[in-house]
CSV table of C-alpha atoms and ligand atoms in Angstrom, one decimal:
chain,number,residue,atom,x,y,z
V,108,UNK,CA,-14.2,-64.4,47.0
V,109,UNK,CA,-17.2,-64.1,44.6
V,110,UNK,CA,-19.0,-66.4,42.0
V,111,UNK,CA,-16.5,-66.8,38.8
V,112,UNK,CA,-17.5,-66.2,35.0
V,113,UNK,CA,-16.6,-69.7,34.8
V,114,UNK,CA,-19.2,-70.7,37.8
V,115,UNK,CA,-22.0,-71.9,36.0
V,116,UNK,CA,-24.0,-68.2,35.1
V,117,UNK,CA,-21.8,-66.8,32.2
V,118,UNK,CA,-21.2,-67.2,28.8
V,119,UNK,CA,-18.4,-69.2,29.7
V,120,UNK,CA,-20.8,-72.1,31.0
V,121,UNK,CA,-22.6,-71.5,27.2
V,122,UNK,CA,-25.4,-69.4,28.9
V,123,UNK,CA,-28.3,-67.5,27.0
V,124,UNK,CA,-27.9,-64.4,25.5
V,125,UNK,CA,-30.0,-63.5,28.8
V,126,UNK,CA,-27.3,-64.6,30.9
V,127,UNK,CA,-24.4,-62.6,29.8
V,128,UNK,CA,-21.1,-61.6,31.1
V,129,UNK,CA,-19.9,-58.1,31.0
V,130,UNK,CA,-16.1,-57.0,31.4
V,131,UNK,CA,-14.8,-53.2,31.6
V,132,UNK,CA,-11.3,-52.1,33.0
V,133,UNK,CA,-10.0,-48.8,33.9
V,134,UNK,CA,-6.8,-47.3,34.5
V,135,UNK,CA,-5.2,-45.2,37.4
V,136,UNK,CA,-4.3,-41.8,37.3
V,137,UNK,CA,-1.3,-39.8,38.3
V,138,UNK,CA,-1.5,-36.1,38.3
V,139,UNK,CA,1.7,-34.8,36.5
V,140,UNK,CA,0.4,-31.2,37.3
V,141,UNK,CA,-1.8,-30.3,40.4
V,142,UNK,CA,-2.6,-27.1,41.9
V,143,UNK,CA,-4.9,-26.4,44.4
V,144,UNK,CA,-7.2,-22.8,44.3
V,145,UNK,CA,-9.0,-22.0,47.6
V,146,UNK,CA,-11.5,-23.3,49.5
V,147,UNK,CA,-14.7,-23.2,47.3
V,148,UNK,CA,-18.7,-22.5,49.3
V,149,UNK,CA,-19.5,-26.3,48.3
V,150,UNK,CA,-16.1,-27.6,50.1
V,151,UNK,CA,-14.2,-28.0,47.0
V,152,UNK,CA,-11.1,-26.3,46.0
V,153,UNK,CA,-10.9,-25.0,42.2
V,154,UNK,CA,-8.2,-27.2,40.5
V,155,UNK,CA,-5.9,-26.9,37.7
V,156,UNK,CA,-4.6,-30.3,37.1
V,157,UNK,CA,-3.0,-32.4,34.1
V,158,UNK,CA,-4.0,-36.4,34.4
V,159,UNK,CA,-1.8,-39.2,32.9
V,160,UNK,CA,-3.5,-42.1,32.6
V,161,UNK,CA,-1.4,-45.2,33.3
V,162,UNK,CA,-0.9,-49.0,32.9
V,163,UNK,CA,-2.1,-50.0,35.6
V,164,UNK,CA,-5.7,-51.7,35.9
V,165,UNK,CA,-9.1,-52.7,37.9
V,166,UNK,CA,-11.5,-55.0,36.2
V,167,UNK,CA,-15.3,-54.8,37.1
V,168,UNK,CA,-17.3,-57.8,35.9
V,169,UNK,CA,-21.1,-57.5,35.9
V,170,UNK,CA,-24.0,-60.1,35.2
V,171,UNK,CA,-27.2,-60.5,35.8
V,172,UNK,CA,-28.7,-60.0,39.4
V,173,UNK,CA,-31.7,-59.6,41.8
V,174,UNK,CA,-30.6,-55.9,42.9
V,175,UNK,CA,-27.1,-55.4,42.9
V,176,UNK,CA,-24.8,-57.4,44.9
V,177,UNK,CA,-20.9,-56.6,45.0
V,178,UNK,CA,-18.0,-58.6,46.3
V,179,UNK,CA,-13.9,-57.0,45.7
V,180,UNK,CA,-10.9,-58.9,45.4
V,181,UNK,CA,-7.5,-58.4,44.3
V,182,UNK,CA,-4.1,-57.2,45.5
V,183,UNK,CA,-3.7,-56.3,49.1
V,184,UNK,CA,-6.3,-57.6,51.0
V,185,UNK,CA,-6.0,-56.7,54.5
V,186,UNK,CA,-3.5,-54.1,53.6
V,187,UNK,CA,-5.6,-50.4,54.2
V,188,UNK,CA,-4.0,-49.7,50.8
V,189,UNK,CA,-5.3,-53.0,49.7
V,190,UNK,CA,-8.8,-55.0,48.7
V,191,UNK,CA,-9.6,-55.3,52.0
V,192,UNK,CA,-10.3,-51.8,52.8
V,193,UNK,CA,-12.9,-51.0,50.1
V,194,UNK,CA,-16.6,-51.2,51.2
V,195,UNK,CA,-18.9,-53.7,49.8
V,196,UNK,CA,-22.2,-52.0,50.7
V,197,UNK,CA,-23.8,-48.6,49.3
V,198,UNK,CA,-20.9,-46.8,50.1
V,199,UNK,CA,-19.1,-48.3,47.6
V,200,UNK,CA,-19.1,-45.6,44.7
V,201,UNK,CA,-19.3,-48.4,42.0
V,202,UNK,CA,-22.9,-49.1,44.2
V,203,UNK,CA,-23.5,-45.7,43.7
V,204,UNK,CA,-22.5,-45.6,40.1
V,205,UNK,CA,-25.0,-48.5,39.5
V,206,UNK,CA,-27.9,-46.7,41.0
V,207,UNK,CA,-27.0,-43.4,38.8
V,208,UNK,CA,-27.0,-45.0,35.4
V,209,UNK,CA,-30.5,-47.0,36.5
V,210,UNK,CA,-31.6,-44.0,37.7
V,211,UNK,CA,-30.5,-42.0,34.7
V,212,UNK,CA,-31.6,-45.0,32.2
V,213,UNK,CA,-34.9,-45.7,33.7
V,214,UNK,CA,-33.9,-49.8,34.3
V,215,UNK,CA,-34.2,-51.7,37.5
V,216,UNK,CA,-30.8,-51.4,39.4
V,217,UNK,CA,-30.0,-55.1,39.1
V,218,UNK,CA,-26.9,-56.7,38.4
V,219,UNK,CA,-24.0,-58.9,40.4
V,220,UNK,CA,-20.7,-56.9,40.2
V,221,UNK,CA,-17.1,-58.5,41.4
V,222,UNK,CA,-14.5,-55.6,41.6
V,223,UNK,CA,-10.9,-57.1,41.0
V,224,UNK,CA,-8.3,-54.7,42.3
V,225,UNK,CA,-4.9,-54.3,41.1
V,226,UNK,CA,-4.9,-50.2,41.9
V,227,UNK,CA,-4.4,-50.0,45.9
V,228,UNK,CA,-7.2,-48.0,47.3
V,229,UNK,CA,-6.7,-44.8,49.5
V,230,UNK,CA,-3.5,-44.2,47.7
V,231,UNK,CA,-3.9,-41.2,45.5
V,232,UNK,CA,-4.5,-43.1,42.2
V,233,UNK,CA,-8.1,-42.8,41.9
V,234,UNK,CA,-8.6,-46.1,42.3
V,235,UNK,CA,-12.2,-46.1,43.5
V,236,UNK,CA,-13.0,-43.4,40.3
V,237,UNK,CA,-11.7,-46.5,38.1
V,238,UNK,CA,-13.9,-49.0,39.3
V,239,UNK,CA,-16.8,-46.5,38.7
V,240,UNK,CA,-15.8,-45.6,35.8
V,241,UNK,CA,-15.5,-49.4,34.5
V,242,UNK,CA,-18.5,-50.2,36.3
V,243,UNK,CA,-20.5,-47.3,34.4
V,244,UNK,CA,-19.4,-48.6,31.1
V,245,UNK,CA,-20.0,-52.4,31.8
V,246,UNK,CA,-23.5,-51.7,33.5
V,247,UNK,CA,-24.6,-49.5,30.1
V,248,UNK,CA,-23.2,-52.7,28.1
V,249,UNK,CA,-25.1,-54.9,30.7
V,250,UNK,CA,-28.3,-53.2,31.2
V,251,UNK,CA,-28.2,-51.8,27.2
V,252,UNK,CA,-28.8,-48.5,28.5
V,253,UNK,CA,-26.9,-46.9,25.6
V,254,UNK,CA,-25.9,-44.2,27.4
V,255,UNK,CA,-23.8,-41.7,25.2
V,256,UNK,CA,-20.7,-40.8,26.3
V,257,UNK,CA,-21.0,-37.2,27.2
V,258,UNK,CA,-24.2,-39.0,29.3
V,259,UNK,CA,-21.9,-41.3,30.8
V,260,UNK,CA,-19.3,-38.2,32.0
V,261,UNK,CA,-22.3,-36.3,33.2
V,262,UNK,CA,-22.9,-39.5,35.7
V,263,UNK,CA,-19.3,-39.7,36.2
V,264,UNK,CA,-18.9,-36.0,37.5
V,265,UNK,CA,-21.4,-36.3,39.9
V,266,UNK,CA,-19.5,-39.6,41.7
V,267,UNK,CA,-16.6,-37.8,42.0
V,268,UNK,CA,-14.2,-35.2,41.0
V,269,UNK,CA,-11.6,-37.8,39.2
V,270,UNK,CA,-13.9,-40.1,37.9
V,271,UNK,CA,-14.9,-38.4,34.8
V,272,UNK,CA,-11.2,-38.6,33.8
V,273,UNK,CA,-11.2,-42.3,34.6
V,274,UNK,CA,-13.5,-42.6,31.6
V,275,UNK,CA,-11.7,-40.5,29.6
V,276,UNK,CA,-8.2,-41.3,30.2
V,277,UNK,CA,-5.1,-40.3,28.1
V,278,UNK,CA,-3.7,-37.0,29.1
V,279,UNK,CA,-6.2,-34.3,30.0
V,280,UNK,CA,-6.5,-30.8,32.0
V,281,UNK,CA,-9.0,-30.8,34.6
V,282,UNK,CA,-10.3,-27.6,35.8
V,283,UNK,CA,-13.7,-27.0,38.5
V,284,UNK,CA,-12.7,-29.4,40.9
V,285,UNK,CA,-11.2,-31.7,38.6
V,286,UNK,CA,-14.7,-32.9,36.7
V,287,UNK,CA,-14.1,-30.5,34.2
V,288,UNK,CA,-12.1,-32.0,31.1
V,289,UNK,CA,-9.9,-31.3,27.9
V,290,UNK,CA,-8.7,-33.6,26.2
V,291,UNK,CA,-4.8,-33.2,25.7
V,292,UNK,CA,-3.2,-35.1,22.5
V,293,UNK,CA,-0.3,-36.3,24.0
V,294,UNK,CA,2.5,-38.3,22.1
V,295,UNK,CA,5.6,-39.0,24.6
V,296,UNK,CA,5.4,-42.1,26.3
V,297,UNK,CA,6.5,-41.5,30.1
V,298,UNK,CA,7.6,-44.6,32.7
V,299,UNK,CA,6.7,-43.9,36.0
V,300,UNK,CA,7.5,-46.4,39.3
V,301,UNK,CA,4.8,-46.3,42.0
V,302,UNK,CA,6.0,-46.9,45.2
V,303,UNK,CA,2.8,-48.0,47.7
V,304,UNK,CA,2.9,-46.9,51.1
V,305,UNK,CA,1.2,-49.8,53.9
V,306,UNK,CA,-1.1,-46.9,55.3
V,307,UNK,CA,-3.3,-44.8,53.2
V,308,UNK,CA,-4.2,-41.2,53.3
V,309,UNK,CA,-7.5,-40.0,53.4
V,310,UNK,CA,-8.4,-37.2,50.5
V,311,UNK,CA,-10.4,-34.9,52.9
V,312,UNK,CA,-7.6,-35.1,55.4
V,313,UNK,CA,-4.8,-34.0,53.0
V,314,UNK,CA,-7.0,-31.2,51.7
V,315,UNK,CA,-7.9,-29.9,55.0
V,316,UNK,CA,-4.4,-30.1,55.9
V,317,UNK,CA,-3.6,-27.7,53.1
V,318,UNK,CA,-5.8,-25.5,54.2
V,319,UNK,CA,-4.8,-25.5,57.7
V,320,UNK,CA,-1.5,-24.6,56.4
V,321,UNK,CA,-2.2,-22.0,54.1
V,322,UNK,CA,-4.0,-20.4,57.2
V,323,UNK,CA,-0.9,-20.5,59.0
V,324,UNK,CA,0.9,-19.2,56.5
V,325,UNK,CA,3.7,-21.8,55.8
V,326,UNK,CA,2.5,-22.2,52.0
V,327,UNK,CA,1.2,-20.1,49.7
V,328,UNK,CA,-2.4,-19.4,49.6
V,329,UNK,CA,-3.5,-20.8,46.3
V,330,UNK,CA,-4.5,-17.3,44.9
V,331,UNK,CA,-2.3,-17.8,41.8
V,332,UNK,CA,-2.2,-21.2,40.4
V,333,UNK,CA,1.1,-22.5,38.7
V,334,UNK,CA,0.4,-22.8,35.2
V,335,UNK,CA,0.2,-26.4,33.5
V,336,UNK,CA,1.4,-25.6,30.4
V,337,UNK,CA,5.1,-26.6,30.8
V,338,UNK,CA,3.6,-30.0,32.3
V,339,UNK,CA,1.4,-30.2,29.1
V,340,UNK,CA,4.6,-29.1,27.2
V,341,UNK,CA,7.0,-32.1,28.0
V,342,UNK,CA,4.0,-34.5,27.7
V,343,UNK,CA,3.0,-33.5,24.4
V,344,UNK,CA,6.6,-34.1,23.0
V,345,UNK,CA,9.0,-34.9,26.0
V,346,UNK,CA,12.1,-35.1,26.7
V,347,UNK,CA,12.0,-36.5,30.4
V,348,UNK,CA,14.3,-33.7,31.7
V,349,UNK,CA,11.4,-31.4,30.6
V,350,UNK,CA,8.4,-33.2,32.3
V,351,UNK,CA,11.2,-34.2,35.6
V,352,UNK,CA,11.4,-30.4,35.5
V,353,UNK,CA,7.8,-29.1,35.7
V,354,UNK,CA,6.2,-32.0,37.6
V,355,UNK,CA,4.2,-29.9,40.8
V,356,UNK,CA,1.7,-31.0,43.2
V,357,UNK,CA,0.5,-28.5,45.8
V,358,UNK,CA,-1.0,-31.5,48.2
V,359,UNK,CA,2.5,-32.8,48.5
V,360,UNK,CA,3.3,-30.4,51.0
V,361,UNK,CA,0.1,-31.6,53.4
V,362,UNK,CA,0.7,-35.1,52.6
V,363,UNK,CA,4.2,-34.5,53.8
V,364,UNK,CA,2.9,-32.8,56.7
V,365,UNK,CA,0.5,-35.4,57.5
V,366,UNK,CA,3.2,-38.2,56.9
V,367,UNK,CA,6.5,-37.6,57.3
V,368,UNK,CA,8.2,-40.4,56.1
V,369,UNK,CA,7.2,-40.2,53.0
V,370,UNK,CA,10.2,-37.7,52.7
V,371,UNK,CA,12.1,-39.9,53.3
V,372,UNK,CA,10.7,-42.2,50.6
V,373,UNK,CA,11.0,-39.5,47.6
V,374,UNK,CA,14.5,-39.2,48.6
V,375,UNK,CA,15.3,-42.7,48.0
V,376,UNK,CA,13.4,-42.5,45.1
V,377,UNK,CA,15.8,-39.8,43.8
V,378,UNK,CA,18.6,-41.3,45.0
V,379,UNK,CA,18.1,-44.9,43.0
V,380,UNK,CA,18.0,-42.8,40.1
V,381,UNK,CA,14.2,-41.1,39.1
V,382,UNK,CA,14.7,-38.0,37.1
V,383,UNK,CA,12.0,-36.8,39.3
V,384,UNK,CA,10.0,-37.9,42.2
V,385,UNK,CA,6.6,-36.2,43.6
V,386,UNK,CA,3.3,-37.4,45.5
V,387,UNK,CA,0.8,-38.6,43.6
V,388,UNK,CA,-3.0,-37.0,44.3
V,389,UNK,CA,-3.2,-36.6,47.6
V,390,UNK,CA,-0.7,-39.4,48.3
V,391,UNK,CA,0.4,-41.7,49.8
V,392,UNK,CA,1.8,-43.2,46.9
V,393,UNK,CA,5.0,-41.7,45.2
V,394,UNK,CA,5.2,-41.6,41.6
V,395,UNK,CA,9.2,-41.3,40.5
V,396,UNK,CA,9.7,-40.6,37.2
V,397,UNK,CA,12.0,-42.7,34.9
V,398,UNK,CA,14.6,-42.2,32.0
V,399,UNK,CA,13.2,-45.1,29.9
V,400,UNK,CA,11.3,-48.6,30.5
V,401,UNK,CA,14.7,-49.9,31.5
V,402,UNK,CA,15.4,-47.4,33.8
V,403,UNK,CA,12.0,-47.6,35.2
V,404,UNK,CA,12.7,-51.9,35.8
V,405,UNK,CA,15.7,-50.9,37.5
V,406,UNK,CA,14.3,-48.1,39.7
V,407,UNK,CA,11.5,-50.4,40.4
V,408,UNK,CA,14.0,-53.3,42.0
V,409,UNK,CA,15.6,-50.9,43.8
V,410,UNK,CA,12.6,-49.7,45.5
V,411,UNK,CA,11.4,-52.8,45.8
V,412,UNK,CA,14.7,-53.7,47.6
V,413,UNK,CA,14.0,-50.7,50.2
V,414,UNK,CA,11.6,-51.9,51.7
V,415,UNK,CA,9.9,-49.1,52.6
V,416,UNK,CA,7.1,-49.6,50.0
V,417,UNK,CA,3.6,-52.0,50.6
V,418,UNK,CA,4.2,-52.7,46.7
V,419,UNK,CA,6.4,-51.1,43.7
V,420,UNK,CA,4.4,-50.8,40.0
V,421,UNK,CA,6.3,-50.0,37.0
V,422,UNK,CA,3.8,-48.6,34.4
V,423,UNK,CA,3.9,-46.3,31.5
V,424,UNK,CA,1.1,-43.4,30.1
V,425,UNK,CA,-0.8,-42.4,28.6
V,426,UNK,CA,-3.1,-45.2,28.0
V,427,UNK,CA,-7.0,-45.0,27.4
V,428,UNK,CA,-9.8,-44.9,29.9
V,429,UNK,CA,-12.4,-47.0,31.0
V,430,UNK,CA,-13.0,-49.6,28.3
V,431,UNK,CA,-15.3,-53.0,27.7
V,432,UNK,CA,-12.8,-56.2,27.3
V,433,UNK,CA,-13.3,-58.8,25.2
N,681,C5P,O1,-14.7,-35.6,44.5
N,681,C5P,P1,-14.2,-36.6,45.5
N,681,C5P,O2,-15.3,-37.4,46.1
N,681,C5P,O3,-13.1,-37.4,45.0
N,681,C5P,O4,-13.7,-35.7,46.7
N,681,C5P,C1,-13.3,-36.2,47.9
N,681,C5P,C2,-13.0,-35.1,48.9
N,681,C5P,O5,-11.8,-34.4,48.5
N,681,C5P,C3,-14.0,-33.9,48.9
N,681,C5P,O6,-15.1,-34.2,49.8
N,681,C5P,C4,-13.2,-32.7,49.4
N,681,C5P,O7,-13.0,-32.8,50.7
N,681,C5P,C5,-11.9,-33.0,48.7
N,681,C5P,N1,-11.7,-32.3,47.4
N,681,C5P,C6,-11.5,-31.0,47.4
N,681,C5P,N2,-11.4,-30.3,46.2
N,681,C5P,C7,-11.4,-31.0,45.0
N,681,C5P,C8,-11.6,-32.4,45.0
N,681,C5P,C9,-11.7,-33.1,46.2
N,681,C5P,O8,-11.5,-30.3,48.4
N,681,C5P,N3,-11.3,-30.4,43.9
C-alpha cells in the first residue's frame, strides 16, 4: 500500500544519515478492571481502571517527508474492525499526534508515516492510542525533538484518554478519564484469547448507552466505584482463579445492550474453557481469560473453530509500551 524501507529512501537502500528510517511499535490494551463514574461537565466519565498491556502489536514507520503523509496497512482491510476502516487524513490521531509533538517541539510537521496494523481498530483495544503512541515516540526519534518522557505523556493525554497508557504500558491504574497513570509492578504473567467481532463498536456509543441505562435505572449509577484492588491483587502475584474472579467492566453491560450477540460469544468463550470471559473497553472484542499458554492455544482453536469471531489472538501481559525497534 505505501513506499517500503526497502524502496529506495531508507537506510536499507544505504541512505544518508539525512535520510533515515524510524521504527516504533506499541502494544494493545485490555482493561482487567473498569468502572465507570458519572457523566463528567467536559463529557467524560471519571474512571477507575487497571490496564494490561499485551502481545499484541502496531508498527509505525516514519521517514523523512514534505508535510506529513500517511498510508495504513495490515490485518483486516475491508473488515470495519480491520485496516480498512482507519482514516488516512487529519483525522487520523497519529496525524494529530504528529502535529502535537511539532507543535510542542517547535519543528516543521514533516515526515512520511505507514501505519502497519495488527490490532483491529474500533474493537476496544486501543488500537488507534497505540499507533499514536508509537508514532509520538518514532516522530521524537525522527525529528530529534528529544522530548522527555513525562513531555511525551503530557502530548499523549491530550490525544486521548488511553493513549498515555499506550506509552506507558505494563500494568497501570488509570484514574481522571483514564489519562491519569500509576504505574503498577506487576509479576504474574496472564494469557488472554481475543476473540474479534466483524462489526465494531463505537466508544461514544457504548458510553452513551451506559448512561441511558443508568437513567433508566437497569444498572447502577456509577456513584460508588468497585475497587481495583483485588484486580491489582491477582496481577501483582496471581493465581488465575484470583484475577478470573475480580475481572469487572461496567461498559459490558452497554455493549451487551448495544450488541446482543456478543452474549452469546462470552458464553462460548466460557464454555471452551476460559476461567473468565468479559468485554474488553468498550467492546466489541471479548478477552477470555486462560489457565496457562497451553490452555490459551487451545481456547484459541476452539474459538477459532466457532466461527463467530472476525479473528482469534492468543497473547500474554504485561508487556512494555510504546518502544523504538531496531
Ligand atoms: O479519550 P477518547 O478520545 O478515547 O474518548 C472517546 C470518547 O469516549 C469520548 O469522546 C467520550 O464520549 C468517551 N469517553 C468517556 N469517558 C472517558 C473516556 C472516553 O465518556 N473516561
Amino acid at each position: 500500500m505505501t513506499a517500503s524501507p526497502a524502496g529506495g529512501r531508507g537506510r536499507f537502500a544505504g541512505a544518508g544519515p539525512e535520510d533515515r528510517v524510524v521504527v516504533a511499535r506499541a502494544p494493545a490494551k485490555v482493561n482487567a478492571h473498569l468502572a465507570v463514574g458519572p457523566l463528567r461537565p467536559d463529557g467524560f466519565h471519571e474512571l477507575q481502571t487497571v490496564y494490561l498491556a499485551v502481545s499484541l502489536f502496531d508498527t509505525v514507520t516514519v521517514q523523512d517527508g514534505d508535510g506529513i503523509t500517511l498510508t495504513v496497512s495490515g490485518e483486516g482491510g475491508g473488515a470495519t474492525t480491520g485496516a480498512g476502516r482507519v482514516p488516512t487524513d487529519r483525522t487520523n490521531l497519529v496525524w494529530r499526534a504528529a502535529d502535537l509533538l511539532a507543535e510542542h517541539a517547535g519543528v516543521p510537521a514533516d515526515a512520511a508515516i505507514e501505519i502497519s496494523k495488527s490490532i483491529p481498530a474500533a474493537a476496544g483495544l486501543a488500537g488507534g492510542s497505540a499507533d499514536a503512541a508509537a508514532a509520538l515516540v518514532a516522530l521524537d526519534a525522527l525529528w530529534g525533538t528529544h522530548a522527555s518522557r513525562a513531555d511525551l505523556i503530557e502530548l499523549a493525554a491530550q490525544l486521548g484518554s488511553d493513549v498515555p497508557f499506550s506509552l506507558l504500558g505494563g500494568v497501570a491504574l488509570g484514574t481522571g478519564r483514564g489519562e491519569q497513570l500509576t504505574p503498577v509492578l506487576a509479576r504474574a504473567r496472564s494469557h488472554w484469547v481475543l476473540g474479534i467481532a466483524r462489526e465494531g463498536l463505537s466508544t461514544p456509543a457504548v458510553y452513551a448507552e451506559l448512561d441511558r441505562l443508568r437513567a433508566g435505572g437497569q444498572v447502577p449509577d456509577g456513584a460508588v466505584l468497585g475497587s481495583p484492588e483485588p484486580v491489582i491483587a491477582a496481577l501483582r502475584s496471581g493465581p488465575t482463579g484470583a484475577l478470573a474472579a475480580a475481572l469487572a467492566n461496567d461498559l459490558q453491560a452497554p455493549a451487551l445492550s448495544l450488541r446482543s450477540d456478543l452474549r452469546r460469544a462470552l458464553r462460548v468463550a466460557t464454555d471452551a474453557g476460559a476461567a473468565a470471559a468479559l468485554v474488553s473497553g468498550s467492546g466489541p472484542t471479548i478477552a477470555a481469560l486462560a489457565n496457562d499458554e497451553g490452555a490459551a492455544v487451545r481456547l484459541a482453536a476452539a474459538l477459532a473453530g466457532e466461527g463467530i469471531f472476525r479473528t482469534v489472538r492468543a497473547v500474554h501481559g504485561p508487556v512494555p509500551g510504546a518502544r523504538l525497534v531496531g
